[in-house]
Tab-separated table of C-alpha atoms in Angstrom:
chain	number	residue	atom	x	y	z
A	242	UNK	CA	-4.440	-6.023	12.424
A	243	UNK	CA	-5.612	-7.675	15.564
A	244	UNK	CA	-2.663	-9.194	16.624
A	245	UNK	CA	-1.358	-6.799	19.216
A	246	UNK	CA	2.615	-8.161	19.566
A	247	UNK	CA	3.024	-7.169	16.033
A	248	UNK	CA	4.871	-10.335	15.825
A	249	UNK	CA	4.868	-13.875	13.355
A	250	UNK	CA	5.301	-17.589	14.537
A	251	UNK	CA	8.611	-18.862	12.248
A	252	UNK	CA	6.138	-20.643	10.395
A	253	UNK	CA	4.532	-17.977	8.963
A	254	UNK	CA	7.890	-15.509	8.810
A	255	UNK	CA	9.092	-18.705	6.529
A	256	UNK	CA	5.802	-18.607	4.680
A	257	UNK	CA	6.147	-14.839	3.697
A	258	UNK	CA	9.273	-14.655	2.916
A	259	UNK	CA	9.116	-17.524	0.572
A	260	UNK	CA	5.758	-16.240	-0.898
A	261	UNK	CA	8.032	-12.215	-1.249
A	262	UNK	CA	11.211	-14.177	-2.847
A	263	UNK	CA	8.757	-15.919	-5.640
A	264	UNK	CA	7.729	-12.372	-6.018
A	265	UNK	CA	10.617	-10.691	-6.207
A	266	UNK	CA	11.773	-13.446	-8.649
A	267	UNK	CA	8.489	-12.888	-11.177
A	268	UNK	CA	8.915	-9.528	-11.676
A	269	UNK	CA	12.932	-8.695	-11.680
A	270	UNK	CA	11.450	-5.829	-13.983
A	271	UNK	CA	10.370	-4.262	-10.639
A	272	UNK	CA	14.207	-3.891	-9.077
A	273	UNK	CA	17.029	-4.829	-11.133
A	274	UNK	CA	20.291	-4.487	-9.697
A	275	UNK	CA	18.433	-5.354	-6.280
A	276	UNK	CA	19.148	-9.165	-5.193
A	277	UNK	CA	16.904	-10.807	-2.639
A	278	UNK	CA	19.442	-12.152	-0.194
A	279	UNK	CA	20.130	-8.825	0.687
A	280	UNK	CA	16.286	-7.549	1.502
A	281	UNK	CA	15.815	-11.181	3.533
A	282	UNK	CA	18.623	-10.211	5.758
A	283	UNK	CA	17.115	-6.682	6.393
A	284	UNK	CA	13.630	-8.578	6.995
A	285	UNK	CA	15.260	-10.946	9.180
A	286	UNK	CA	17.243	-8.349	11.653
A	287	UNK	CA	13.659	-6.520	11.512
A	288	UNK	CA	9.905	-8.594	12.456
A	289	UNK	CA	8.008	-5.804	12.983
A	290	UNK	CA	8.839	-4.907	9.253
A	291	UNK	CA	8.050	-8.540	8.913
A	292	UNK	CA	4.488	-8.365	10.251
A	293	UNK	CA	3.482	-4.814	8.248
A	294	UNK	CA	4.357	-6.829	5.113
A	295	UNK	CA	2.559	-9.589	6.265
A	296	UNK	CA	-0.186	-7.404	6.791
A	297	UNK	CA	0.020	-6.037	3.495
A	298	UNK	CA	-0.011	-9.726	1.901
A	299	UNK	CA	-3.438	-10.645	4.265
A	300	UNK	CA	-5.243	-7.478	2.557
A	301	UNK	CA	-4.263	-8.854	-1.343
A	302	UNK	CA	-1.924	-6.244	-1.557
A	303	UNK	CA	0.930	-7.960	-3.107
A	304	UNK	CA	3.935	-6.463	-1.786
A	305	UNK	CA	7.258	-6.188	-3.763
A	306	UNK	CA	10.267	-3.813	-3.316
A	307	UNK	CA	10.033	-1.574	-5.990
A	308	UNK	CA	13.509	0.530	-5.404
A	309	UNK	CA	16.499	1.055	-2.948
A	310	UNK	CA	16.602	4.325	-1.625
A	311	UNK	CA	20.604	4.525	-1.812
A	312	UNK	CA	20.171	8.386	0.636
A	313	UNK	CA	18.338	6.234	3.198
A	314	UNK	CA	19.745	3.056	2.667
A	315	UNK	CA	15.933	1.359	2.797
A	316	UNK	CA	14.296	-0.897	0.305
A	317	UNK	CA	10.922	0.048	-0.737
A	318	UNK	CA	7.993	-2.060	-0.517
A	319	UNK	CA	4.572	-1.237	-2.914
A	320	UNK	CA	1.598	-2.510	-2.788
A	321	UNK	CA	1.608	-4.296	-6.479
A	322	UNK	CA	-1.802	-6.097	-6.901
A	323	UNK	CA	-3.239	-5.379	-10.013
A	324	UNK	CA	-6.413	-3.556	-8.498
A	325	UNK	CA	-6.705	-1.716	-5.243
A	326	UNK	CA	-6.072	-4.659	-2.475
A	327	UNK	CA	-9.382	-6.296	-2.130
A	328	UNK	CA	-9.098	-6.280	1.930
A	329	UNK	CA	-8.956	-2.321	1.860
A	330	UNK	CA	-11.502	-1.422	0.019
A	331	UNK	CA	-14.925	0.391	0.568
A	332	UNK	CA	-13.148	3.202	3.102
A	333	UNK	CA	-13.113	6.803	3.487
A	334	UNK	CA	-9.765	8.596	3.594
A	335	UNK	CA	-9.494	9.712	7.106
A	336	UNK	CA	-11.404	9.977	10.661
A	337	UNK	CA	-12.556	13.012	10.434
A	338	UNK	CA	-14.239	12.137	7.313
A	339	UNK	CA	-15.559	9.353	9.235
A	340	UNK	CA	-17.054	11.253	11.664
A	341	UNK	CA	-18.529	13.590	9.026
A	342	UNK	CA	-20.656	10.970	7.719
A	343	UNK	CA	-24.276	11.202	9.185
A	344	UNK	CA	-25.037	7.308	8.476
A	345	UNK	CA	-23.869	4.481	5.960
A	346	UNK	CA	-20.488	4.903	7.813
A	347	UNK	CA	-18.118	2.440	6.167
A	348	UNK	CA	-15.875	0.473	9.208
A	349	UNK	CA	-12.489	2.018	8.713
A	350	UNK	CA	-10.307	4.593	6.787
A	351	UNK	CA	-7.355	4.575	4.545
A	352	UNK	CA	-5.241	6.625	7.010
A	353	UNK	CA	-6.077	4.492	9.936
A	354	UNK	CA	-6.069	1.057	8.351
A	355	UNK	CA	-2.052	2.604	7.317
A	356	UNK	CA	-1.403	3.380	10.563
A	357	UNK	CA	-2.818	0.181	12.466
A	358	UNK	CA	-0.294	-1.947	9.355
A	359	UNK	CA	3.052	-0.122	10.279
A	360	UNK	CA	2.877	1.359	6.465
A	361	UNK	CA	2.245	4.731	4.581
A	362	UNK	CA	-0.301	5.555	1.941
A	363	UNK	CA	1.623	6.571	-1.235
A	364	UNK	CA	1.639	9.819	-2.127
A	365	UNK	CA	1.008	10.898	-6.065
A	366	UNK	CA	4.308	11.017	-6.942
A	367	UNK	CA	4.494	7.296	-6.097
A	368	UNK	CA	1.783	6.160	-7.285
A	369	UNK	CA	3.129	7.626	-10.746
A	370	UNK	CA	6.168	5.508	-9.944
A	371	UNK	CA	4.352	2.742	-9.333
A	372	UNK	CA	2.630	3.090	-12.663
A	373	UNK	CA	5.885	3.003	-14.643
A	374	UNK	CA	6.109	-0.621	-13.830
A	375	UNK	CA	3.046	-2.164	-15.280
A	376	UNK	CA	-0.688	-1.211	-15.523
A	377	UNK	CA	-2.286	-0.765	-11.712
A	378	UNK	CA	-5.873	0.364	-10.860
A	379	UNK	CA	-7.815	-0.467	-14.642
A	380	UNK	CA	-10.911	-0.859	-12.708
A	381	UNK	CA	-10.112	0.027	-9.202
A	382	UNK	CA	-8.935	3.696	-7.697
A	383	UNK	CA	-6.770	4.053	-4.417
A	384	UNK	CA	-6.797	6.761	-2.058
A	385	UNK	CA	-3.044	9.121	-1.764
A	386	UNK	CA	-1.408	10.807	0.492
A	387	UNK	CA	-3.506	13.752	0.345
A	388	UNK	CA	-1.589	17.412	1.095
A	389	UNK	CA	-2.831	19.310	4.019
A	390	UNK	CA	-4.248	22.095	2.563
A	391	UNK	CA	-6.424	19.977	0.172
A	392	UNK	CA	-7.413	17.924	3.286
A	393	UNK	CA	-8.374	21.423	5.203
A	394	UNK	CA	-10.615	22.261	2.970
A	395	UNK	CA	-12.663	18.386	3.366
A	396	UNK	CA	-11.400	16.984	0.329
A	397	UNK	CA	-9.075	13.831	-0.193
A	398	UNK	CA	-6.921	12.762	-3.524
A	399	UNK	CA	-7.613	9.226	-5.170
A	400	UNK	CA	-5.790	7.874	-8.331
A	401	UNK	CA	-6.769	5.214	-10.977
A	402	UNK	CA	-5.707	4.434	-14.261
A	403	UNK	CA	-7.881	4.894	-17.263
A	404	UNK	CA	-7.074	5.244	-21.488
A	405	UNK	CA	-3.380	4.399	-20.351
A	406	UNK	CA	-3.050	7.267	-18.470
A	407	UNK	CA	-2.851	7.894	-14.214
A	408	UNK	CA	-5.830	10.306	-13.234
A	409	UNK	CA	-5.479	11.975	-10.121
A	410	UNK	CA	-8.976	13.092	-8.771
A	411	UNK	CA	-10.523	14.753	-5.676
A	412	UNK	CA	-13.314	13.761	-3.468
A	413	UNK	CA	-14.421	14.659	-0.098
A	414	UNK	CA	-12.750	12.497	2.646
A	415	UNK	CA	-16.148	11.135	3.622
A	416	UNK	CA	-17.159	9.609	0.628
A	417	UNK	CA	-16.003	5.675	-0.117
A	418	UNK	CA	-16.711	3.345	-2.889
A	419	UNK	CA	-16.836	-0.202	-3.408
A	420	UNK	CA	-14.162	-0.114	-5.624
A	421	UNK	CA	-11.789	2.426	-3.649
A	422	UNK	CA	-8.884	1.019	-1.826
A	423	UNK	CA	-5.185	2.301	-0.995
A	424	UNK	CA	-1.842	1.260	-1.745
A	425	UNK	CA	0.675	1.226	0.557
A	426	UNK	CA	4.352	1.594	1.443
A	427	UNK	CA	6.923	0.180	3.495
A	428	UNK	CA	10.393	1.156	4.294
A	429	UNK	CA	12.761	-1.805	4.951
């Protein structure tokens, strides 16, 4: 997140995109019907979407397209790491939850850490989506796209998955956990 052009050398565009094919490859479960010569060449034309993946892959987030969206004509990108990605963890949801914190401020939030990677937080509904594809968040939770009159009122959704089932909980935005990251999107 410190590199300001938002920009890869070729070496490390060739790294990614290697390290998403071998992805995309493992778990054809995730997309079928989708073919990966088709997502390179939209990755390609595109390197800021380049770098936000990238970004996504620094934080152990795994990213792999999970569906086209045929009414936008964009592949989607998940976060797929088993747990919450390991290099967004231990944040609150937002800055104003931040701010709310008298001490043991954690560095960063979910929304900002989004914004500063070029990529959503997913909202419940995707997170359920997510879910449908294998077994995400056993021992982990991730903040979601919270709705703006929950967030009014101080508090901030989190999902996990527990007994086989997604849980969808509430906490205040302020509060952050060890084990409490986010999962992201990208649309490529």
């Amino acid at each position: 997140m410190k590199n300001k052009k938002r920009e890869l050398s070729l070496d490390q565009r060739e790294e990614l995109l290697k390290t998403l094919q071998a992805r995309f490859e493992k778990n054809r479960n995730r997309h079928p019907g989708i073919e990966w010569d088709e997502i390179q060449a939209k990755l390609e034309a595109n390197a800021e979407k380049l770098w936000s993946l990238n970004e996504m892959e620094r934080t152990d987030g795994e990213p792999d397209v999970v569906r086209f969206d045929h009414s936008a004509g964009e592949y989607l990108f998940y976060d797929c790491s088993v747990e919450s990605p390991k290099g967004r963890r231990s944040v609150c949801y937002d800055l104003e939850g931040l701010e709310s914190r008298k001490e043991h401020r954690p560095e960063n939030t979910a929304v900002d850490m989004a914004a500063a990677m070029g990529i959503e937080l997913l909202t419940e509904e995707q997170y359920r989506e997510l879910q449908k594809l294998g077994s995400f968040d056993a021992k982990t939770s991730s903040w979601v796209r919270t709705p703006p009159n929950i967030r009014k009122l101080g508090g901030a959704l989190f999902c996990d998955r527990r007994y086989d089932t997604v849980f969808v909980y509430h906490n205040g935005a302020e509060s952050y956990y060890a084990a409490r990251g986010f999962r992201g999107l990208l649309r490529v």
